């Protein structure tokens, strides 16, 4: 049979796929994923396939030698298999064959069967106008007995010159720590078994040319749009073929397909670029193009957690409402501590009724004051969790995910933060939580939920048999959020998980913002925000101005540095403004007003990061899509080896356009606390984008933990 070749191209990217049912395994293979190859005829595609075909070694299998979208042993793949399953404890996938394909919007769908294993597989590959590939798979049991699926993951090849891997690590309060390693022979595997991606989530697993940076080097990256257990891998075999692979990490018997049942794998997003800026920019554009992406201007918010912690009472919050309104806050969010019996982390999770000992008149007086001040009211909830010391747990201990039989404390497994996970796949637990949330939203004009998730979903036995319940719980969370959004139009939801432990495009398909980290120390936040925004555009990343001394690190930092760091996302305040000196409130207000003036640019423009050899100096910015406007930050993280530091380049500007570059600061900010170079002392400079991006501009003499903001406007 003649091989079928399909060329999908858009957004500056090409995907070339090939399949032939005469092969031992007929699954589609990717001949090229990368730069747009232009229009290619059938003869040219055949020659491309021939040129891509590796030479067969003495011990090689008699197959094409290019891994498929779902690489398995029957195609000669000796690495991590893309499909593992069995029927009644016996049988591997023996022979998958494409029975046909169909063109779909922006891509192609392949129909695959394995007659011996009695399964069918639909594979979907699309390429968006932004150059982002999205891969999906549905596996159906076509047999007459149950089929146990252990793993279904999808892979994309990367070329031989992709010799380095970038992924992210981290911990609570220190998320998104980059780590690099060579992509040699073997597999770099990242598994998360926490029931969520985790503080150490790779976020985007990237392979690229050695030494690639934000502005240079060809790179390829994949992200799994899933909020439960997951696995990602970069693997190169001894014969040279390399792939980026990703899929849901299934626990034993978590997916047992009855005859006719189907498993839908989480979607994989894949982006290519020359430098991380281009890879990231494509992902941002794709995310912004979703129908669920927030369309309204993002409201500046104040969250009460680091202002009052658990002591959320009307007496403490009423003055804070006045202070928030005075600085221009648009949304007031009451954090933990408002519900019955909640005075610390040890009790009351699950008892979602207003604590009348603290709030004798309920939430209404505070809500009325907030809305009368022109702000939207929001509130914190943690619907998936329960304290053993709660009325809910005492009434329904069987609703708690647990590793073994029995309802006593010994059956619950290890506690974390004095709490456990509710089994939302249990219909009774789901109805209880949904009813409590609907009641809260029906009784008050609440426009925003901060949805927290503070415990890993581990030892998660479901139901009387205690079979693994992570997947079912994750799907129930999705269903609950979808239900809330449908019944309460306009409701916005923030995804928080002990900070940044659940950041993925599965949860972001349903929510409107993520909390990147519980740490709002501005120095740590520089790194957290930079790497979170590798995937997530700024308007979806909560970035808050906190108190002078950071709660999580004990560092004391100047207001301008804290505010300049919080500027670059969905701006908020997490600080007891009611205790500020009267002269400090106008300073905070000036930063709020500066953010509001920049919102259209920050939340729609293209994020750029400059490569710079000095690790103590970070340069990043946002450039308007039409390249007529831009704002940049030059941030001093520490003391440099040389002083002055020299010049930095401003990336992303139109080379042929002239720009006025000037100092940017809040109104009334006065002289900056660092030495201003002569070019900034006056009205700045006017230079073409080619000069600014190549020759650059001199850096001010800044001390550690200081930021210089620049505005570049086309003339």
XYZ file of C-alpha atoms in Angstrom:
715
model
C 0.000 0.000 0.000
C 1.193 3.499 -0.794
C 1.926 5.644 2.235
C -0.443 8.524 2.959
C 1.165 11.830 3.850
C -0.600 14.855 5.307
C 0.888 18.331 5.613
C -0.780 20.683 8.096
C 0.654 24.196 8.240
C -0.389 27.389 9.999
C 1.013 30.151 12.180
C 4.547 29.699 10.845
C 4.634 25.990 11.780
C 4.401 22.764 9.770
C 3.349 19.283 10.826
C 3.955 16.512 8.307
C 2.390 13.132 9.126
C 2.638 9.787 7.369
C 0.980 6.386 7.720
C 0.895 3.130 5.770
C -1.329 0.214 6.778
C 1.246 -2.242 5.379
C 3.674 -1.412 8.178
C 3.884 -3.733 11.173
C 2.309 -0.877 13.074
C 0.287 1.516 11.012
C 0.020 4.439 13.420
C 0.723 7.932 12.057
C 4.312 9.162 12.324
C 5.435 12.780 12.409
C 8.059 13.459 9.756
C 8.422 17.119 10.709
C 7.281 19.415 13.510
C 8.846 22.851 13.322
C 9.281 25.754 10.931
C 6.774 26.140 8.115
C 8.092 24.189 5.099
C 5.946 26.040 2.596
C 3.655 24.428 0.059
C 4.848 20.905 -0.787
C 3.470 18.645 -3.508
C 2.994 14.891 -3.156
C 6.359 14.142 -4.774
C 8.127 16.552 -2.428
C 6.377 15.022 0.584
C 7.472 11.567 -0.582
C 11.044 12.784 -0.915
C 10.839 14.403 2.528
C 9.742 11.039 3.941
C 12.583 9.286 2.159
C 15.099 11.846 3.398
C 13.817 11.455 6.970
C 13.991 7.654 6.970
C 16.868 6.409 9.150
C 19.215 3.687 7.909
C 18.421 0.255 9.312
C 21.232 -1.110 11.452
C 22.182 -4.772 11.694
C 19.890 -5.282 14.708
C 17.104 -2.940 13.624
C 13.518 -3.975 13.006
C 12.210 -3.921 9.450
C 10.048 -0.859 10.080
C 10.334 2.817 9.107
C 12.224 3.672 12.323
C 10.351 6.904 13.075
C 8.274 6.864 16.283
C 4.525 7.270 15.909
C 2.133 9.494 17.829
C 1.579 6.536 20.175
C 4.880 4.594 20.015
C 4.630 0.903 20.931
C 6.738 -2.249 20.638
C 5.034 -3.487 17.486
C 6.547 -0.611 15.536
C 10.022 -1.361 16.866
C 9.932 1.307 19.562
C 12.096 0.239 22.503
C 11.421 3.206 24.751
C 8.530 4.085 27.049
C 5.373 2.763 25.343
C 2.532 5.088 24.479
C -0.157 2.470 25.054
C -0.313 -0.192 27.753
C -3.395 -2.276 28.402
C -4.674 -5.791 28.822
C -7.809 -7.861 28.839
C -8.340 -10.113 31.854
C -4.657 -9.917 32.695
C -3.405 -11.035 29.290
C -2.433 -9.551 25.958
C -0.379 -6.657 24.693
C -1.248 -4.367 21.831
C -0.350 -6.528 18.859
C -0.985 -4.539 15.718
C -2.507 -1.108 15.327
C -3.545 -0.056 11.846
C -5.047 3.137 10.455
C -8.333 2.366 8.748
C -8.684 5.879 7.429
C -8.493 9.563 8.219
C -10.681 12.598 7.831
C -9.962 16.267 7.532
C -11.269 18.361 10.410
C -10.983 22.107 11.040
C -7.288 22.977 11.354
C -6.167 19.360 11.224
C -6.858 15.671 10.817
C -8.437 12.753 12.691
C -7.056 9.241 12.291
C -9.133 6.117 12.876
C -7.053 3.235 14.217
C -7.977 -0.323 15.185
C -6.297 -3.297 16.802
C -8.429 -6.299 15.921
C -6.497 -8.725 18.106
C -6.686 -6.505 21.196
C -10.288 -5.499 20.317
C -9.771 -1.789 20.747
C -10.120 1.245 18.511
C -8.307 4.533 18.773
C -9.194 7.937 17.365
C -6.237 10.325 17.195
C -6.773 14.030 16.574
C -4.036 16.431 15.486
C -4.764 20.117 14.928
C -2.565 23.116 14.258
C -3.972 26.516 15.186
C -3.451 29.843 13.405
C -1.007 30.622 16.230
C 1.156 27.602 15.415
C 0.152 25.526 18.475
C -0.392 21.816 17.864
C -3.057 20.120 19.964
C -3.173 16.331 20.216
C -6.080 14.242 21.451
C -6.898 10.554 21.722
C -9.986 8.439 22.443
C -9.664 4.717 23.081
C -12.726 2.461 22.848
C -13.158 -1.101 24.054
C -14.689 -2.960 21.095
C -14.484 -6.383 22.768
C -16.962 -8.333 24.866
C -14.984 -8.261 28.129
C -13.513 -5.414 30.167
C -10.277 -3.798 29.020
C -7.814 -2.542 31.632
C -6.024 0.582 30.444
C -2.742 1.272 32.211
C -1.443 4.135 30.070
C -2.269 6.132 26.963
C 0.172 8.908 26.128
C 0.991 10.848 22.998
C 4.429 11.738 21.659
C 5.981 14.191 19.260
C 9.489 13.761 17.856
C 12.266 16.296 18.270
C 15.279 16.405 15.939
C 18.837 15.394 16.666
C 19.948 18.968 17.317
C 17.555 19.150 20.305
C 20.190 18.202 22.870
C 19.038 19.973 26.019
C 15.943 19.685 28.230
C 14.343 22.398 30.338
C 11.721 21.609 32.943
C 10.591 23.287 36.146
C 10.827 22.105 39.738
C 10.045 23.795 43.069
C 8.181 23.513 46.334
C 5.427 25.338 48.190
C 6.280 29.024 48.241
C 9.138 28.434 45.809
C 7.424 27.252 42.646
C 8.694 27.332 39.046
C 12.417 26.750 39.576
C 14.066 26.082 36.176
C 16.363 23.107 35.730
C 18.311 22.057 32.643
C 20.017 18.829 31.674
C 21.388 17.195 28.523
C 18.989 15.189 26.383
C 21.244 12.189 26.010
C 20.365 8.522 25.636
C 17.711 7.578 28.164
C 14.599 9.235 29.569
C 14.074 12.318 31.697
C 10.738 11.442 33.308
C 8.626 13.779 35.420
C 5.751 12.150 37.282
C 3.275 13.837 39.579
C 1.309 11.508 41.830
C -0.243 14.212 44.015
C -3.657 14.333 42.377
C -2.640 17.663 40.869
C 0.331 18.876 38.783
C 2.147 19.984 41.964
C 4.425 22.811 43.086
C 7.203 21.025 41.194
C 5.226 20.648 37.972
C 7.310 20.827 34.764
C 4.506 23.065 33.406
C 6.020 22.978 29.904
C 8.600 20.298 29.121
C 11.003 21.848 26.612
C 13.701 20.340 24.404
C 15.976 22.547 22.351
C 19.337 23.343 20.916
C 22.154 23.454 23.435
C 22.223 26.774 25.279
C 18.836 27.961 24.008
C 17.458 31.061 25.675
C 14.511 33.401 25.511
C 15.654 34.993 22.255
C 17.749 32.274 20.636
C 17.898 28.574 19.884
C 15.242 26.357 18.344
C 12.904 24.868 20.968
C 9.972 22.469 21.189
C 7.674 22.177 24.217
C 4.652 20.169 25.402
C 2.056 20.764 28.112
C -0.591 18.341 29.399
C -3.967 20.027 29.930
C -4.931 17.940 32.958
C -5.361 18.668 36.672
C -4.786 15.169 38.070
C -1.866 12.741 38.098
C 0.369 13.077 35.064
C 3.615 11.976 33.468
C 5.864 13.798 31.017
C 9.081 12.519 29.490
C 11.878 13.549 27.150
C 13.483 10.405 25.783
C 16.194 9.523 23.296
C 16.850 5.933 22.263
C 20.263 4.487 21.467
C 19.561 4.705 17.743
C 19.005 8.464 18.041
C 15.272 8.991 17.789
C 13.941 11.359 20.466
C 10.449 12.309 21.606
C 8.573 14.514 24.022
C 5.777 12.429 25.534
C 2.944 13.173 27.921
C -0.195 11.625 29.333
C -2.331 11.037 32.380
C -0.678 8.857 35.022
C -3.239 6.152 35.705
C -3.292 4.198 38.947
C -4.050 0.442 38.907
C -7.569 -0.306 37.624
C -8.388 3.393 37.541
C -9.637 2.973 33.966
C -11.433 -0.311 33.400
C -13.440 -0.029 30.201
C -16.586 -2.092 29.925
C -17.580 -3.225 26.422
C -18.340 -0.134 24.346
C -16.864 2.308 26.850
C -14.407 5.029 25.846
C -11.469 6.709 27.577
C -10.652 10.260 26.499
C -7.039 11.217 27.117
C -6.156 14.734 28.296
C -5.198 17.023 25.459
C -1.546 17.827 24.801
C -0.570 21.327 23.710
C 2.697 21.587 21.777
C 4.552 24.737 20.765
C 7.653 25.390 18.688
C 9.782 28.486 18.423
C 13.135 30.106 17.971
C 13.762 31.034 21.567
C 11.388 30.615 24.502
C 9.736 33.966 23.759
C 8.311 32.635 20.497
C 7.305 29.283 22.010
C 5.599 31.051 24.919
C 4.022 33.707 22.704
C 2.272 31.069 20.628
C 0.833 29.459 23.765
C -0.363 32.834 25.072
C -2.124 33.595 21.784
C -3.792 30.196 21.767
C -4.994 30.601 25.352
C -6.334 34.080 24.640
C -8.264 32.766 21.623
C -10.353 30.359 23.747
C -14.043 31.173 24.068
C -13.717 30.907 27.870
C -10.894 33.428 28.150
C -11.912 36.429 30.287
C -13.095 39.231 28.045
C -13.720 41.927 30.656
C -10.991 44.149 32.033
C -9.281 42.402 34.955
C -10.292 43.998 38.250
C -7.642 45.115 40.730
C -8.420 43.154 43.878
C -7.615 43.113 47.558
C -7.417 39.758 49.335
C -7.741 39.766 53.123
C -5.493 36.802 53.991
C -2.247 38.557 54.900
C -4.237 41.454 56.308
C -6.151 39.555 59.028
C -5.463 35.824 58.478
C -8.181 33.772 60.254
C -9.484 36.807 62.148
C -11.967 37.813 59.472
C -14.595 39.810 61.390
C -16.702 42.826 60.449
C -14.772 45.005 62.925
C -11.488 44.254 61.173
C -12.741 44.234 57.593
C -14.989 47.312 57.493
C -12.018 49.733 57.806
C -10.147 47.681 55.212
C -13.008 48.202 52.750
C -12.606 51.975 53.132
C -8.836 51.775 52.629
C -9.235 49.505 49.590
C -11.704 51.891 47.973
C -9.376 54.808 48.691
C -6.528 53.278 46.647
C -8.719 52.231 43.707
C -9.368 48.542 44.411
C -12.173 47.099 42.280
C -12.754 43.705 43.940
C -12.698 42.895 47.678
C -12.064 39.220 48.515
C -12.655 37.771 52.000
C -10.255 34.885 52.553
C -10.324 31.983 55.053
C -11.967 32.331 58.481
C -15.508 33.476 57.635
C -17.422 30.190 58.127
C -18.749 28.364 61.167
C -16.079 27.289 63.671
C -13.151 28.362 61.508
C -10.577 29.958 63.803
C -7.498 28.054 62.611
C -6.505 25.363 60.104
C -7.510 22.477 62.390
C -11.294 22.582 62.134
C -14.478 23.396 60.217
C -13.501 22.771 56.579
C -16.702 21.497 55.008
C -19.096 23.473 57.230
C -19.855 26.161 54.650
C -22.151 28.436 56.633
C -21.381 31.909 57.927
C -20.025 31.921 61.492
C -22.694 33.842 63.411
C -20.430 34.274 66.434
C -18.167 36.430 64.281
C -20.832 37.696 61.905
C -24.058 38.098 63.939
C -25.755 39.808 61.009
C -24.206 37.528 58.408
C -22.100 38.691 55.467
C -24.710 41.147 54.197
C -23.468 44.300 55.978
C -19.945 43.786 54.621
C -21.174 42.863 51.151
C -23.383 45.959 51.108
C -20.467 48.174 52.147
C -18.211 46.673 49.483
C -20.746 47.085 46.694
C -21.714 50.597 47.877
C -18.027 51.521 47.516
C -18.169 50.416 43.871
C -16.283 47.157 44.372
C -17.193 43.577 43.575
C -17.377 41.103 46.446
C -15.428 37.834 46.409
C -14.901 35.047 48.919
C -12.535 32.129 49.651
C -13.682 28.500 49.592
C -11.974 25.109 49.659
C -14.774 22.843 48.454
C -12.718 19.688 47.879
C -11.385 19.434 51.431
C -12.633 18.515 54.888
C -11.264 18.649 58.423
C -11.914 15.537 60.553
C -12.985 18.070 63.188
C -16.070 19.243 61.292
C -19.778 18.505 61.317
C -19.477 17.269 57.745
C -16.822 14.652 58.576
C -18.686 13.507 61.665
C -21.914 13.065 59.698
C -20.416 11.511 56.568
C -17.010 9.928 57.196
C -17.658 7.663 54.199
C -17.382 10.709 51.929
C -13.635 11.051 52.588
C -11.113 9.553 50.171
C -9.087 7.010 52.159
C -6.642 4.164 51.545
C -8.459 1.354 53.340
C -11.736 0.096 54.808
C -13.431 1.478 57.904
C -14.545 4.932 58.945
C -12.282 5.489 61.950
C -9.323 7.882 62.164
C -6.861 5.045 61.521
C -8.364 4.386 58.095
C -7.843 7.911 56.768
C -4.166 7.708 55.952
C -1.691 10.543 56.452
C -3.121 13.982 57.234
C -1.809 17.156 55.644
C -2.677 20.577 57.066
C -5.137 18.756 59.373
C -7.353 17.935 56.411
C -8.379 15.260 53.933
C -9.964 15.199 50.485
C -13.691 14.822 49.956
C -14.623 12.184 47.407
C -16.512 14.404 44.983
C -17.069 11.361 42.766
C -19.421 10.208 45.555
C -22.877 11.521 44.521
C -23.818 12.462 48.071
C -20.634 14.447 48.673
C -20.985 16.171 45.312
C -24.585 17.198 45.996
C -23.694 18.494 49.454
C -20.854 20.709 48.216
C -22.750 21.920 45.156
C -25.774 22.838 47.302
C -23.599 24.761 49.801
C -21.886 26.755 47.051
C -25.107 27.495 45.180
C -26.693 28.701 48.421
C -23.757 31.009 49.146
C -23.862 32.457 45.632
C -27.657 32.755 45.621
C -27.760 34.618 48.942
C -25.130 37.230 48.104
C -23.968 39.151 45.019
C -20.659 37.285 44.875
C -18.771 37.761 41.629
C -15.582 35.877 42.498
C -14.550 32.671 44.244
C -10.997 32.039 45.366
C -11.061 28.236 45.075
C -8.287 26.707 47.169
C -6.910 23.144 47.225
C -4.427 22.733 50.061
C -3.863 18.994 50.284
C -2.442 16.531 47.744
C -4.946 13.930 46.585
C -3.000 10.926 47.862
C -4.092 7.599 49.378
C -7.268 8.359 47.491
C -9.370 5.223 47.798
C -12.874 5.647 46.386
C -16.064 3.987 47.592
C -16.477 0.740 49.473
C -13.800 -1.049 47.406
C -11.263 1.792 47.841
C -10.185 1.665 44.219
C -8.007 4.606 43.122
C -10.160 7.704 42.827
C -7.876 10.496 41.599
C -9.186 10.551 38.048
C -12.834 10.367 39.099
C -12.301 13.152 41.645
C -10.613 15.382 39.049
C -13.473 14.919 36.607
C -15.970 15.669 39.393
C -14.170 18.946 40.160
C -14.393 19.897 36.496
C -18.104 19.063 36.496
C -18.749 21.087 39.653
C -16.990 24.194 38.350
C -18.819 23.898 35.026
C -22.123 23.627 36.919
C -21.380 26.709 39.032
C -20.398 28.749 35.994
C -23.536 27.745 34.124
C -25.900 28.531 36.997
C -24.158 31.781 37.997
C -23.287 33.649 34.782
C -20.426 36.081 35.136
C -18.904 34.298 38.135
C -15.099 34.320 38.066
C -13.066 31.631 39.816
C -9.425 31.684 40.862
C -7.559 28.369 40.985
C -5.308 28.224 44.049
C -3.634 25.091 45.422
C -1.347 25.877 48.341
C -0.187 28.531 45.935
C 0.797 27.252 42.504
C 0.265 23.478 42.768
C -2.598 23.265 40.255
C -1.628 25.288 37.208
C -2.629 23.609 33.973
C -4.832 24.240 30.971
C -7.414 21.723 32.196
C -8.317 23.825 35.234
C -7.781 27.049 33.266
C -10.386 25.947 30.736
C -12.865 26.537 33.575
C -11.301 29.200 35.790
C -10.294 32.791 35.235
C -7.046 33.164 37.116
C -4.359 31.156 38.882
C -2.499 31.939 42.084
C 1.149 31.418 41.189
C 2.521 31.059 44.727
C 1.646 31.697 48.355
C 4.964 33.560 48.520
C 4.595 37.222 47.571
C 8.124 38.175 48.541
C 8.950 40.339 45.524
C 12.417 38.864 45.008
C 11.106 35.289 44.881
C 8.119 36.405 42.832
C 10.419 37.643 40.054
C 11.319 34.021 39.274
C 7.893 32.544 40.034
C 6.127 34.950 37.685
C 8.718 34.719 34.898
C 8.454 30.947 34.604
C 4.714 30.701 35.292
C 4.214 33.034 32.347
C 6.120 30.637 30.114
C 2.672 29.025 29.772
C 0.105 31.396 31.298
C -0.432 34.940 29.963
C -0.099 37.760 32.529
C -3.804 38.546 32.826
C -4.413 35.075 34.289
C -1.601 35.194 36.869
C -2.369 36.702 40.278
C 0.429 39.131 41.224
C 0.006 40.888 44.574
C 1.533 43.788 46.427
C 2.266 42.598 49.943
C 3.444 44.140 53.217
C 6.897 45.568 53.796
C 8.132 42.392 55.465
C 7.223 39.267 53.532
C 5.183 36.708 55.458
C 6.929 33.717 53.850
C 10.601 34.797 53.914
C 10.955 37.575 56.487
C 12.643 39.836 53.932
C 11.948 43.544 54.134
C 11.637 45.265 50.766
C 10.872 48.803 49.581
C 7.367 49.573 48.382
C 8.463 50.530 44.870
C 10.171 47.175 44.328
C 7.170 45.233 45.632
C 4.745 47.216 43.502
C 6.898 47.092 40.370
C 7.022 43.301 40.720
C 3.250 42.955 41.214
C 2.582 45.204 38.217
C 3.116 42.412 35.655
C -0.024 40.299 35.923
C -3.507 40.413 37.409
C -2.667 43.034 40.013
C -3.834 42.671 43.585
C -3.059 43.725 47.138
C -2.528 41.412 50.109
C -1.807 43.879 52.877
C -3.668 45.537 55.754
C -4.044 48.952 54.176
C -6.149 50.082 57.145
C -2.944 50.200 59.210
C -0.925 52.230 56.713
C 0.149 55.758 57.552
C -2.096 58.285 55.773
C 0.824 59.493 53.624
C 1.436 55.938 52.302
C -2.039 55.388 50.863
C -1.514 57.870 47.982
C 1.679 56.024 47.027
C -0.189 52.726 46.829
C -2.955 54.435 44.864
C -0.402 55.773 42.370
C 0.816 52.243 41.666
C -2.758 51.007 41.267
C -3.438 53.799 38.797
C -0.228 53.020 36.896
C -1.288 49.382 36.577
C -4.748 50.398 35.372
C -3.200 52.637 32.724
C -1.028 49.751 31.528
C -3.717 47.027 31.690
C -4.654 47.069 27.985
C -0.984 46.612 27.082
C -0.016 44.143 29.823
C -3.064 41.928 29.302
C -3.091 41.815 25.519
C 0.519 42.326 24.479
C 3.342 39.893 23.795
C 5.554 38.970 26.741
C 9.291 39.199 26.010
C 12.288 38.299 28.147
C 15.804 39.425 27.300
C 18.793 37.113 27.406
C 21.457 38.829 29.504
C 24.748 37.424 30.787
C 24.522 39.099 34.201
C 22.440 36.831 36.498
C 21.841 39.758 38.860
C 19.989 41.742 36.176
C 16.699 40.604 34.686
C 15.030 42.391 31.780
C 11.535 41.639 30.578
C 8.603 43.471 29.057
C 5.333 43.412 27.164
C 5.119 44.626 23.574
C 1.804 45.548 21.951
C 0.681 43.177 19.201
C 1.108 45.973 16.634
C 4.527 46.828 18.140
C 3.538 50.499 18.607
C 3.887 50.470 22.379
C 5.910 48.579 24.970
C 6.833 48.621 28.640
C 9.993 47.080 30.070
C 11.424 46.351 33.504
C 15.103 46.233 34.361
C 15.392 44.590 37.779
C 18.449 44.357 39.982
C 18.327 41.071 41.887
C 21.741 41.407 43.534
C 25.117 43.110 43.342
C 26.801 42.887 39.928
C 30.379 41.778 39.327
C 31.040 45.017 37.434
C 29.709 48.514 37.863
C 28.291 50.107 35.819
C 26.585 47.064 34.401
C 26.674 48.159 30.778
C 23.904 48.124 28.227
C 20.877 45.875 27.838
C 18.882 45.138 24.712
C 15.123 45.681 24.534
C 13.633 42.746 22.564
C 10.449 42.469 20.552
C 10.291 45.923 18.969
C 9.771 46.582 15.259
C 13.265 47.085 13.770
C 12.043 49.693 11.281
C 10.040 51.810 13.747
C 11.443 54.673 15.828
C 10.604 54.684 19.556
C 10.686 57.288 22.280
C 12.116 55.515 25.342
C 11.629 57.209 28.678
C 11.492 56.515 32.379
C 8.131 55.275 33.619
C 7.032 55.795 37.203
C 3.816 56.411 39.130
C 2.585 59.991 39.319
C 4.142 61.824 42.220
C 6.808 59.187 42.759
C 9.592 61.754 42.871
C 13.203 61.006 42.041
C 14.082 57.315 41.681
C 16.189 55.860 44.501
C 19.013 54.947 42.104
C 21.463 56.789 39.885
C 19.795 57.760 36.609
C 22.053 57.617 33.536
C 22.213 60.737 31.398
C 20.040 59.253 28.666
C 17.149 58.946 31.141
C 17.728 62.190 33.019
C 15.871 64.238 30.422
C 13.172 63.146 28.022
C 14.861 59.877 27.175
C 15.995 58.904 23.693
C 14.462 58.291 20.273
C 15.935 55.261 18.512
C 14.831 52.643 15.964
C 13.746 49.283 17.298
C 16.701 47.745 15.464
C 19.112 49.813 17.570
C 17.252 49.190 20.841
C 17.166 45.451 20.152
C 20.809 45.232 19.095
C 22.886 48.002 20.703
C 20.612 48.539 23.690
C 20.619 51.193 26.421
C 22.719 51.809 29.520
C 21.375 50.387 32.801
C 20.846 52.666 35.807
C 23.092 52.075 38.821
C 20.559 50.168 40.905
C 21.004 48.520 44.261
C 19.672 45.000 44.862
C 15.860 44.765 44.887
C 15.231 47.791 42.729
C 13.407 48.021 39.394
C 13.581 50.586 36.617
C 10.508 50.784 34.376
C 10.761 52.035 30.783
C 8.076 52.940 28.250
C 8.828 52.677 24.525
C 6.322 54.454 22.281
C 6.400 54.417 18.478
C 6.875 57.727 16.725
